Amino acid sequence: MRSQTHAFLRTEPGAILPPPKNSRGMVAWMRLHLFSGVVSTLLTLFAVYCLARAIPFLIQFLLVDAVWSAADGAPCRAGTAGACWAFVGQKLPFFTYGFYPAAERWRVNLDMAIGAVLIFWLLWPNAPRKSVAVIIFFIAFPLITFVLLRGGLGSGLLVIGTNLWGGIFISLIVSLVGIVFSLPIGVVLALGRRSRLPMVRFLSVTFIEFVRGVPFITVLFMAQFLLPLFMPDPSYANSFDHLLRVLIGTVLFAAAYMAEEIRGGLQAMPKGQFEGAMALGLGYGQMMRLIILPQALTLVIPGIVNNFIGLFKDTTLVAVVGIYDFLATVDAQIKDPVWTGPYISTTGYLFAAMFYFIFCFGMSRYSQFMERRLAAGRSH
Amino acid sequence: MPQAALTKKGSDMSMTTGLQSNDLKNETAIDIIGMNKWYGDFHVLRDINLNVARGEKIVICGPSGSGKSTMIRCINRLEEHQKGRIIVDGIELTNDVKRVDEIRRDVGMVFQHFNLFPHLTILENCTLAPVWVRKMPKKQAEDVAMHYLTRVKIPEQALKYPGQLSGGQQQRVAIARALCMNPKIMLFDEPTSALDPEMVKEVLDTMVSLAEEGMTMLCVTHEMGFARQVADRVVFMDRGEIVEMNEPSAFFSAPQHERTKLFLSQILH
């Protein structure tokens, strides 16, 4: 019964009720997300139609009609339209190692295993002794990799020049070096761009804008042909390792993009965080390392990972300056006369696409996982 | 005089120093002499003269834009002054980064928006500066932090993140964080202005108890009850200058300047 006056006094607590039935469950979800209106319904039906056409075809091509084992290309030429996985199976060692001598490939395997363990250790959120992992990964691991893969230097291992390196492992090396070194250099450039010292700012801006204003291929060519000219003694010029030149070019290119990404994070930091740190007596380095960068980098994880993914795929361009990367090995092997067939190149490129997709998707998922983790309980 | 004070400074880092007792009352904690500041062509602080004795509590009030915050931010060099002198604890503020760092170590500051570090726990917020600036062992810094968190009555929140606390709790953490550095002077820049009304009291209570222990305090605040209760002097600023300065009873009952009268009539209903 409604009271006639405007005054009101609650005498007993209001009941806490469950939400209405039709706002929950599968049907409600579908009504809200798939059939909420005419356009939405049409789009849903169109998507269903496309999937209905594509999925059976893909299953037929990739699985049912595919050739899984063969000694040469004959079965792939004879059969119906299907992927020739036998080709990938046979060529996998070459895709992985390039021209690295077969007897020495255990060295690549060992190095990749060490790398995988270290990366897993670093990426596992609550893993113990992270600082140890960081030191091993950033200092010991590059040296181990160099000695193990190249040999010599008193290790007793056969020297295998970088001109014989190739395939997946060189793609991983170029990507990893680019990712690992571009981040710290990017941080330095981003801080330099915001520096109060005009000279530091000028140099940072010049570097960033110059590198960003030039295509990656150009940077690679410059690294390949100009870098040796900067060597103090011209006689070094030819011995300057080709892979090293490309690595330097890749790192510098990625660092310029990374710097801009990180600068965005720095600019998003509230002024109060700087002032809070300064008022406590923290110096510039401590303030940046302990307060500003951890937050600024967290803010731009999506952008940083976006750069990593872009860089990972861009490493295929190193083939242009003569590095025999994974895609280059695929490119070469689909021309193998023993394996000619109508679907050989399709299969080869599909395999390459799957390889790149798995890595990029993995990076993307990991970054989303970290974002959620870091966001938990840390709202402003 | 700065020379002698400089040598005295370095040895004062231990926790045992504690808060200043009354026998130090006549010593100068902060001396601001003829200080001026401009933002571009805008003259924000005009000929500021203020001498703060050790253990003295000063409340600074005035309309918004009057330069109160800017003035206390000059004391720990969050803002730079262009003319005049500021001498804090015997050390004159110059462009010398070392001196600025020395002063910041001994001057705690509490901000309107707390400025806690959201990516660190409450305990880490409190131990960060003692560990990295004072080089205190981590265990000891944690004991100190828990001591001050207990004093501001929130030891049980130590392992939470700032975002999980209410505004009043965050501001009390900010006070504890500043106290962990064992400061000789505390600056408060509108510490209750960003708080929900029901949380103002818990923060003011903390500040009152700090004042009762003899801490040298400069507070920019509009809490006139707080000013009456703890201030030794109330400073009224308007348009970048100190207009009137007096002990609270006289300041509130018999303001002299027209601008002070107008201001007080507007905020005291």
XYZ file of C-alpha atoms in Angstrom:
649
model
C 0.000 0.000 0.000
C 1.388 3.404 -0.946
C 1.728 6.019 1.670
C 0.177 9.378 0.960
C 3.071 11.455 2.298
C 6.513 12.039 0.713
C 8.350 10.967 3.828
C 9.700 7.422 3.851
C 11.425 5.213 6.387
C 12.647 1.707 5.611
C 11.563 -0.657 8.338
C 12.945 -3.916 6.964
C 15.820 -4.610 4.511
C 14.932 -4.968 0.786
C 14.962 -8.532 -0.543
C 18.005 -9.672 -2.550
C 16.625 -11.474 -5.625
C 18.224 -13.504 -8.436
C 18.175 -11.860 -11.906
C 15.191 -12.677 -14.182
C 15.459 -16.066 -15.964
C 15.422 -14.757 -19.534
C 18.549 -12.621 -18.947
C 20.792 -15.649 -18.460
C 21.695 -18.873 -20.216
C 22.399 -19.950 -23.781
C 19.206 -18.668 -25.409
C 19.507 -15.249 -23.815
C 23.152 -15.044 -24.852
C 22.318 -15.941 -28.445
C 19.479 -13.464 -28.586
C 21.736 -10.718 -27.291
C 24.869 -11.449 -29.327
C 23.751 -13.224 -32.506
C 20.174 -12.179 -33.280
C 19.736 -8.802 -31.631
C 18.405 -7.171 -34.815
C 17.932 -7.555 -38.560
C 21.551 -6.672 -39.454
C 22.938 -8.825 -36.692
C 20.774 -11.771 -37.782
C 21.807 -11.403 -41.431
C 25.498 -11.232 -40.485
C 25.146 -14.296 -38.277
C 23.500 -16.271 -41.097
C 26.153 -15.107 -43.582
C 28.949 -16.178 -41.248
C 27.323 -19.567 -40.738
C 27.032 -19.994 -44.522
C 30.717 -19.138 -45.056
C 31.834 -21.550 -42.358
C 29.588 -24.275 -43.778
C 31.301 -23.868 -47.142
C 34.873 -23.512 -45.885
C 35.169 -26.101 -43.148
C 34.281 -29.233 -45.196
C 36.615 -28.050 -47.967
C 39.487 -27.509 -45.553
C 38.949 -30.875 -43.882
C 38.904 -32.529 -47.292
C 42.056 -30.738 -48.467
C 44.118 -30.789 -45.291
C 43.175 -34.179 -43.875
C 41.082 -36.538 -46.011
C 42.752 -36.125 -49.412
C 46.183 -35.279 -47.995
C 49.205 -37.481 -48.706
C 50.850 -38.298 -45.392
C 53.821 -40.385 -46.451
C 55.685 -40.779 -49.714
C 59.274 -41.203 -50.846
C 58.914 -38.645 -53.618
C 56.336 -36.418 -55.277
C 54.568 -39.144 -57.313
C 51.682 -39.893 -54.906
C 51.117 -36.153 -54.497
C 50.813 -35.748 -58.263
C 48.558 -38.789 -58.704
C 45.989 -38.308 -55.979
C 43.055 -35.926 -55.761
C 43.366 -32.344 -54.571
C 45.009 -32.574 -51.158
C 47.928 -31.297 -49.163
C 51.239 -33.109 -49.560
C 52.368 -33.440 -45.946
C 54.908 -36.037 -46.971
C 56.839 -33.217 -48.633
C 56.927 -31.260 -45.377
C 57.929 -34.379 -43.454
C 60.785 -35.124 -45.780
C 62.034 -31.534 -45.916
C 61.565 -30.738 -42.231
C 65.273 -31.146 -41.343
C 66.186 -28.701 -44.101
C 63.428 -26.291 -43.033
C 64.802 -26.422 -39.507
C 68.565 -26.282 -40.015
C 69.214 -25.080 -43.576
C 72.695 -26.122 -44.715
C 73.944 -26.763 -41.198
C 75.878 -30.053 -41.456
C 73.692 -33.018 -40.476
C 76.292 -34.474 -38.121
C 76.449 -31.246 -36.130
C 72.727 -30.555 -35.857
C 72.623 -31.824 -32.291
C 74.299 -28.537 -31.412
C 71.324 -26.594 -32.750
C 68.931 -28.904 -30.929
C 70.825 -28.538 -27.677
C 70.916 -24.769 -28.005
C 67.210 -24.535 -28.835
C 66.419 -26.786 -25.863
C 68.440 -24.548 -23.530
C 66.694 -21.509 -24.970
C 63.258 -23.075 -24.585
C 63.921 -23.963 -20.939
C 65.172 -20.449 -20.196
C 62.255 -18.757 -21.940
C 59.814 -21.010 -20.128
C 61.560 -20.154 -16.850
C 61.317 -16.428 -17.601
C 57.717 -16.447 -18.769
C 56.331 -18.677 -16.016
C 54.809 -16.122 -13.646
C 55.776 -17.534 -10.253
C 58.933 -19.365 -11.223
C 61.666 -19.306 -8.581
C 64.971 -17.454 -8.980
C 63.913 -15.247 -11.874
C 66.966 -13.029 -11.417
C 69.215 -16.028 -12.061
C 67.213 -16.802 -15.190
C 67.587 -13.220 -16.383
C 71.360 -13.277 -15.963
C 71.705 -16.643 -17.692
C 69.368 -15.660 -20.510
C 70.806 -12.242 -21.273
C 74.509 -12.857 -20.642
C 75.353 -16.551 -20.640
C 72.866 -17.747 -23.239
C 74.036 -15.500 -26.119
C 77.628 -16.641 -25.501
C 76.594 -20.290 -25.240
C 74.598 -19.919 -28.447
C 77.507 -18.350 -30.265
C 80.062 -20.938 -29.183
C 77.701 -23.874 -29.591
C 76.418 -22.952 -33.033
C 79.541 -21.468 -34.528
C 82.104 -23.630 -32.737
C 85.818 -22.901 -32.386
C 87.109 -20.574 -29.664
C 88.740 -23.500 -27.889
C 85.472 -25.383 -27.524
C 86.760 -28.240 -29.651
C 83.684 -27.951 -31.838
C 83.929 -27.800 -35.598
C 83.637 -24.225 -36.856
C 80.459 -23.751 -38.860
C 80.223 -20.320 -40.461
C 77.011 -18.364 -40.288
C 76.720 -18.686 -44.087
C 75.685 -22.305 -43.478
C 73.067 -21.416 -40.893
C 69.505 -21.383 -42.073
C 65.904 -22.407 -41.630
C 63.723 -22.137 -38.560
C 66.599 -21.779 -36.150
C 68.004 -18.718 -37.883
C 64.525 -17.181 -38.005
C 64.257 -17.762 -34.269
C 67.710 -16.276 -33.647
C 66.971 -13.121 -35.632
C 63.568 -12.703 -33.948
C 64.843 -13.397 -30.468
C 67.821 -11.078 -30.781
C 65.545 -8.396 -32.218
C 62.957 -8.802 -29.468
C 65.405 -9.085 -26.589
C 67.656 -6.175 -27.523
C 65.101 -3.808 -29.005
C 63.272 -3.447 -25.696
C 66.140 -2.052 -23.578
C 67.416 0.101 -26.447
C 63.851 1.299 -27.028
C 63.558 2.245 -23.351
C 66.777 4.262 -23.559
C 65.610 6.007 -26.748
C 62.188 6.768 -25.263
C 63.762 8.265 -22.152
C 66.205 10.161 -24.356
C 63.381 11.627 -26.360
C 61.840 12.990 -23.165
C 65.153 14.154 -21.724
C 65.635 17.733 -20.591
C 69.081 17.776 -22.215
C 68.613 19.135 -25.757
C 71.500 17.155 -27.248
C 70.245 13.818 -25.918
C 66.748 14.658 -27.111
C 68.001 15.691 -30.528
C 69.998 12.490 -31.034
C 67.106 10.290 -29.904
C 64.564 12.058 -32.093
C 66.889 11.990 -35.089
C 67.552 8.280 -34.724
C 63.913 7.348 -34.174
C 62.539 9.474 -36.986
C 65.262 8.422 -39.402
C 64.782 4.707 -38.799
C 61.010 4.964 -38.817
C 61.089 6.939 -42.032
C 62.879 4.197 -43.933
C 61.593 0.721 -44.940
C 62.998 -2.287 -43.100
C 64.570 -3.569 -46.320
C 66.488 -0.327 -46.641
C 67.748 -0.650 -43.094
C 68.834 -4.212 -43.857
C 70.684 -3.123 -46.996
C 72.338 -0.335 -45.075
C 73.363 -2.744 -42.332
C 74.716 -5.137 -44.944
C 76.637 -2.668 -47.095
C 77.226 0.466 -45.013
C 77.977 -0.979 -41.589
C 81.306 -2.560 -42.671
C 82.445 0.852 -43.935
C 82.284 2.178 -40.386
C 84.845 -0.368 -39.248
C 88.073 1.296 -38.104
C 90.276 -0.847 -40.351
C 89.001 -1.457 -43.912
C 90.482 -4.937 -43.851
C 87.881 -5.899 -41.242
C 85.104 -4.926 -43.602
C 84.852 -8.276 -45.325
C 85.269 -10.356 -42.211
C 82.415 -8.506 -40.468
C 79.953 -11.353 -40.122
C 76.964 -11.064 -42.436
C 74.509 -12.424 -39.916
C 75.810 -9.983 -37.298
C 75.235 -7.084 -39.696
C 71.657 -8.181 -40.203
C 71.132 -8.647 -36.469
C 72.357 -5.109 -35.778
C 70.062 -3.713 -38.464
C 67.087 -5.649 -37.101
C 67.697 -4.542 -33.517
C 68.064 -0.866 -34.439
C 64.960 -0.950 -36.625
C 62.851 -2.637 -33.945
C 64.232 -0.342 -31.229
C 62.980 2.788 -32.996
C 59.423 1.438 -33.067
C 59.725 0.151 -29.528
C 60.849 3.595 -28.358
C 57.699 5.231 -29.669
C 55.526 2.569 -28.079
C 57.224 3.060 -24.712
C 57.067 6.848 -25.024
C 53.302 6.478 -25.258
C 53.343 4.598 -21.960
C 55.555 7.213 -20.323
C 53.232 9.980 -21.444
C 50.235 8.183 -19.978
C 51.822 8.159 -16.526
C 50.159 10.624 -14.141
C 52.426 13.463 -12.991
C 51.749 12.455 -9.398
C 53.760 9.262 -9.798
C 56.864 11.238 -10.720
C 56.260 13.693 -7.880
C 55.571 10.956 -5.335
C 58.862 9.297 -6.239
C 60.838 12.552 -6.267
C 59.396 13.689 -2.936
C 60.710 10.481 -1.348
C 64.224 11.370 -2.488
C 64.510 8.797 -5.269
C 67.015 9.752 -7.957
C 66.096 9.840 -11.651
C 67.368 6.317 -12.333
C 65.638 4.812 -9.307
C 62.414 6.636 -10.087
C 62.377 5.379 -13.664
C 63.444 1.821 -12.849
C 61.285 1.250 -9.778
C 58.221 3.409 -10.296
C 57.691 4.754 -13.792
C 58.890 2.069 -16.202
C 57.202 -0.904 -14.496
C 53.871 0.897 -14.822
C 54.481 2.494 -18.210
C 55.595 -0.810 -19.751
C 52.589 -2.612 -18.284
C 50.337 -0.010 -19.875
C 51.771 -0.625 -23.324
C 52.088 -4.437 -23.249
C 49.583 -4.762 -26.124
C 51.628 -2.358 -28.248
C 54.945 -3.944 -27.337
C 53.677 -7.421 -28.173
C 52.204 -6.033 -31.378
C 55.717 -4.849 -32.263
C 57.186 -8.235 -31.341
C 54.688 -10.008 -33.587
C 55.367 -7.606 -36.432
C 59.098 -8.062 -35.993
C 58.780 -11.838 -35.900
C 57.066 -11.838 -39.282
C 59.338 -9.123 -40.693
C 62.355 -11.352 -40.129
C 61.354 -13.115 -43.358
C 62.747 -10.033 -45.118
C 66.304 -10.923 -44.124
C 66.223 -13.340 -47.053
C 66.591 -10.289 -49.285
C 70.084 -9.665 -47.959
C 71.113 -13.280 -48.264
C 70.180 -14.786 -44.907
C 68.665 -18.194 -45.504
C 65.695 -17.964 -43.155
C 62.798 -20.384 -42.731
C 60.631 -18.940 -45.513
C 63.645 -18.938 -47.856
C 64.196 -22.649 -47.227
C 60.537 -23.340 -48.014
C 60.794 -21.190 -51.109
C 63.826 -23.150 -52.291
C 62.450 -26.623 -51.578
C 59.124 -26.231 -53.366
C 61.199 -25.965 -56.536
C 62.764 -29.393 -55.904
C 62.134 -31.394 -59.161
C 61.708 -34.651 -57.183
C 58.701 -33.132 -55.457
C 56.954 -31.301 -58.275
C 53.212 -31.426 -57.893
C 50.132 -29.239 -58.146
C 49.828 -28.681 -54.404
C 53.473 -28.686 -53.282
C 53.831 -24.907 -53.059
C 50.409 -24.602 -51.394
C 51.456 -27.169 -48.809
C 54.837 -25.521 -48.242
C 53.378 -22.072 -47.702
C 50.551 -23.458 -45.561
C 53.156 -25.052 -43.354
C 55.069 -21.760 -43.143
C 51.847 -19.915 -42.348
C 51.029 -22.377 -39.564
C 54.523 -21.977 -38.111
C 54.269 -18.195 -38.010
C 50.693 -18.280 -36.777
C 51.474 -20.573 -33.855
C 54.292 -18.338 -32.642
C 52.393 -15.072 -33.129
C 49.192 -16.402 -31.601
C 51.208 -17.741 -28.664
C 52.758 -14.324 -28.079
C 49.374 -12.684 -28.294
C 47.761 -15.076 -25.822
C 50.662 -14.787 -23.405
C 50.438 -11.007 -23.440
C 46.709 -11.136 -22.728
C 47.368 -13.525 -19.875
C 49.994 -11.177 -18.430
C 47.719 -8.152 -18.814
C 44.991 -9.852 -16.816
C 47.495 -10.928 -14.190
C 48.996 -7.488 -13.816
C 45.601 -5.826 -13.780
C 44.385 -7.966 -10.880
C 44.090 -5.828 -7.771
C 46.044 -2.944 -9.216
C 43.477 -0.437 -10.336
C 44.289 3.178 -9.588
C 75.660 28.767 8.753
C 74.725 26.411 5.895
C 78.260 25.077 6.114
C 77.900 23.944 9.727
C 74.490 22.483 9.125
C 75.732 20.560 6.102
C 78.284 18.675 8.182
C 75.669 17.940 10.808
C 73.358 16.441 8.214
C 74.902 13.212 7.052
C 75.063 11.613 10.474
C 71.373 12.082 11.094
C 70.234 9.075 9.100
C 69.621 6.560 11.840
C 66.143 5.669 12.993
C 66.983 6.641 16.538
C 66.838 10.363 15.831
C 63.092 10.259 16.200
C 60.868 13.282 16.102
C 62.047 16.642 17.289
C 61.446 17.424 20.935
C 60.489 20.783 22.343
C 63.952 21.880 23.337
C 64.741 22.332 19.630
C 61.821 24.658 19.155
C 63.788 27.810 18.581
C 65.950 26.361 15.859
C 64.911 27.270 12.304
C 63.596 24.413 10.199
C 62.721 26.327 7.055
C 63.708 29.836 6.096
C 62.180 31.392 3.000
C 63.618 34.804 2.190
C 62.301 37.062 -0.555
C 61.240 34.134 -2.741
C 59.698 34.821 -6.149
C 58.486 32.510 -8.872
C 57.135 32.995 -12.349
C 55.324 30.669 -14.774
C 56.439 32.296 -17.997
C 55.380 35.908 -17.567
C 52.932 35.089 -14.799
C 54.263 36.074 -11.381
C 52.858 33.240 -9.227
C 54.785 33.830 -6.004
C 55.649 37.369 -4.960
C 58.225 38.147 -2.289
C 57.449 35.252 0.054
C 59.086 35.512 3.483
C 58.428 32.732 5.978
C 60.479 31.408 8.836
C 59.396 28.089 10.330
C 60.828 27.003 13.653
C 61.481 23.371 14.483
C 58.358 21.682 15.759
C 56.181 24.488 14.486
C 52.911 23.725 12.745
C 51.836 26.098 10.020
C 48.526 25.981 8.222
C 48.390 27.744 4.870
C 45.039 28.729 3.451
C 43.739 30.950 0.725
C 41.579 30.930 -2.389
C 42.409 28.535 -5.217
C 45.182 29.824 -7.442
C 46.681 31.850 -4.614
C 49.992 29.952 -4.805
C 49.763 27.962 -1.553
C 50.561 24.614 -3.146
C 53.227 26.143 -5.351
C 54.890 27.610 -2.298
C 55.179 24.381 -0.331
C 56.197 22.510 -3.487
C 59.141 24.903 -3.763
C 60.358 23.687 -0.382
C 61.240 20.232 -1.726
C 61.984 21.488 -5.219
C 59.004 19.964 -6.990
C 58.808 23.539 -8.257
C 61.803 25.738 -8.864
C 61.932 29.300 -7.524
C 63.670 31.936 -9.590
C 64.540 34.598 -7.055
C 65.203 34.688 -3.320
C 66.455 31.958 -1.014
C 65.004 28.822 0.530
C 66.994 27.220 3.320
C 65.693 23.878 4.561
C 67.262 22.348 7.619
C 70.367 24.473 7.100
C 70.767 23.514 3.447
C 70.102 26.161 0.824
C 68.205 24.960 -2.239
C 70.189 25.500 -5.415
C 70.378 23.703 -8.744
C 72.794 21.274 -7.116
C 71.032 17.903 -7.453
C 72.838 16.515 -4.407
C 71.428 19.204 -2.160
C 67.954 18.701 -3.585
C 68.221 14.976 -2.863
C 69.450 15.643 0.668
C 66.516 17.911 1.360
C 63.996 15.525 -0.149
C 65.292 12.748 2.075
C 64.480 14.789 5.153
C 61.246 16.405 3.990
C 58.192 14.166 3.733
C 55.315 15.143 1.507
C 51.663 14.098 1.410
C 49.696 14.924 -1.723
C 46.073 15.644 -2.469
C 45.827 12.554 -4.678
C 47.990 10.331 -2.423
C 50.382 9.421 -5.257
C 50.859 5.907 -3.935
C 52.538 3.526 -6.354
C 49.702 1.306 -7.610
C 51.978 -1.519 -8.804
C 53.454 -2.044 -5.337
C 51.823 -3.363 -2.169
C 51.252 -1.048 0.778
C 54.297 -2.511 2.504
C 56.444 -2.109 -0.610
C 55.250 1.483 -0.969
C 56.541 2.110 2.533
C 59.844 0.245 2.298
C 60.862 1.433 -1.177
C 62.493 4.731 -0.240
C 64.164 3.560 2.998
C 65.700 0.620 1.125
C 66.775 2.464 -2.033
C 67.485 5.942 -0.691
C 68.538 5.283 2.916
C 70.108 1.906 2.021
C 68.325 0.315 4.963
C 68.287 -3.518 5.096
C 64.972 -4.845 3.794
C 64.010 -6.583 7.027
C 64.612 -3.447 9.069
C 62.704 -1.320 6.551
C 59.758 -3.703 6.856
C 59.810 -3.417 10.635
C 59.848 0.374 10.355
C 57.033 0.259 7.799
C 54.891 -1.981 10.000
C 55.564 0.338 12.935
C 54.208 3.344 11.045
C 51.373 1.402 9.413
C 50.327 0.403 12.920
C 50.503 4.057 13.942
C 48.152 5.076 11.148
C 45.986 2.096 12.180
C 46.128 -0.046 9.037
C 48.783 -2.736 9.636
C 46.358 -5.396 8.370
C 46.350 -3.854 4.867
C 50.120 -4.206 4.415
C 49.958 -6.837 1.693
C 47.167 -5.271 -0.341
C 47.582 -2.942 -3.290
C 46.635 0.744 -3.051
C 43.708 0.238 -5.437
C 42.060 -2.076 -2.913
C 41.951 0.585 -0.173
C 39.543 3.439 0.453
C 40.685 7.020 -0.085
C 41.120 7.657 3.622
C 43.167 4.489 4.031
C 45.320 5.394 1.030
C 46.046 8.817 2.444
C 47.031 7.282 5.783
C 49.371 4.947 3.913
C 50.826 7.988 2.165
C 51.506 9.559 5.556
C 53.084 6.336 6.835
C 55.174 6.093 3.665
C 56.557 9.583 4.249
C 57.211 8.856 7.937
C 59.213 5.745 7.063
C 61.945 8.061 5.791
C 62.102 9.533 9.298
C 61.634 13.072 7.991
C 62.343 16.211 9.998
C 59.656 18.206 8.220
C 56.319 17.153 6.757
C 54.540 18.991 3.952
C 50.832 18.388 3.397
C 49.311 19.601 0.131
C 45.530 19.587 0.615
C 45.592 16.079 2.109
C 41.839 15.841 2.638
C 40.512 17.650 -0.443
C 40.130 14.520 -2.566
C 38.502 12.432 0.137
C 34.878 11.466 0.613
C 33.441 13.438 3.544
C 33.260 10.481 5.927
C 36.985 9.800 5.486
C 38.314 13.253 6.266
C 38.330 12.677 10.003
C 40.530 9.579 10.036
C 43.206 11.441 8.072
C 42.960 14.565 10.203
C 43.226 12.459 13.374
C 46.466 10.985 12.062
C 47.792 14.463 11.340
C 46.783 15.724 14.772
C 48.611 12.900 16.509
C 51.660 13.612 14.375
C 51.469 17.269 15.366
C 51.202 16.339 19.024
C 54.475 14.471 18.761
C 56.263 17.629 17.734
C 56.709 17.139 13.996
C 57.436 20.301 12.017
C 54.449 20.583 9.676
C 53.312 22.810 6.843
C 49.755 22.072 5.794
C 47.881 23.552 2.910
C 44.312 22.858 3.926
C 40.843 24.322 4.195
C 40.094 22.363 7.354
C 39.746 25.322 9.678
C 38.923 23.113 12.653
C 42.292 21.434 12.190
C 43.969 24.850 11.946
C 42.380 25.961 15.230
C 43.324 22.746 16.955
C 46.989 22.297 16.004
C 48.380 25.310 14.137
C 50.903 27.581 15.778
C 50.384 30.051 12.958
C 47.919 30.388 10.112
C 49.195 31.861 6.870
C 46.697 33.421 4.464
C 47.813 33.726 0.859
C 46.123 35.477 -2.037
C 47.297 36.222 -5.574
C 50.757 34.811 -4.957
C 51.610 36.695 -1.792
C 51.328 36.199 1.927
C 48.593 38.599 2.977
C 48.280 37.833 6.647
C 49.898 35.557 9.177
C 48.897 35.131 12.795
C 48.237 32.616 15.519
C 44.914 30.857 14.961
C 42.835 32.461 17.703
C 43.689 35.967 16.512
C 43.554 34.977 12.859
C 40.009 33.659 13.083
C 38.557 36.099 15.608
C 40.158 39.307 14.399
C 41.407 39.125 10.808
C 43.063 42.380 9.818
C 43.223 42.452 6.042
C 40.091 42.944 3.912
C 40.943 39.949 1.729
C 41.316 37.708 4.789
C 37.966 38.871 6.117
C 36.307 38.202 2.775
C 37.900 34.745 2.507
C 36.946 33.738 6.043
C 33.401 34.997 5.609
C 33.074 32.783 2.559
C 34.403 29.561 4.054
C 33.067 29.871 7.619
C 29.315 29.933 7.357
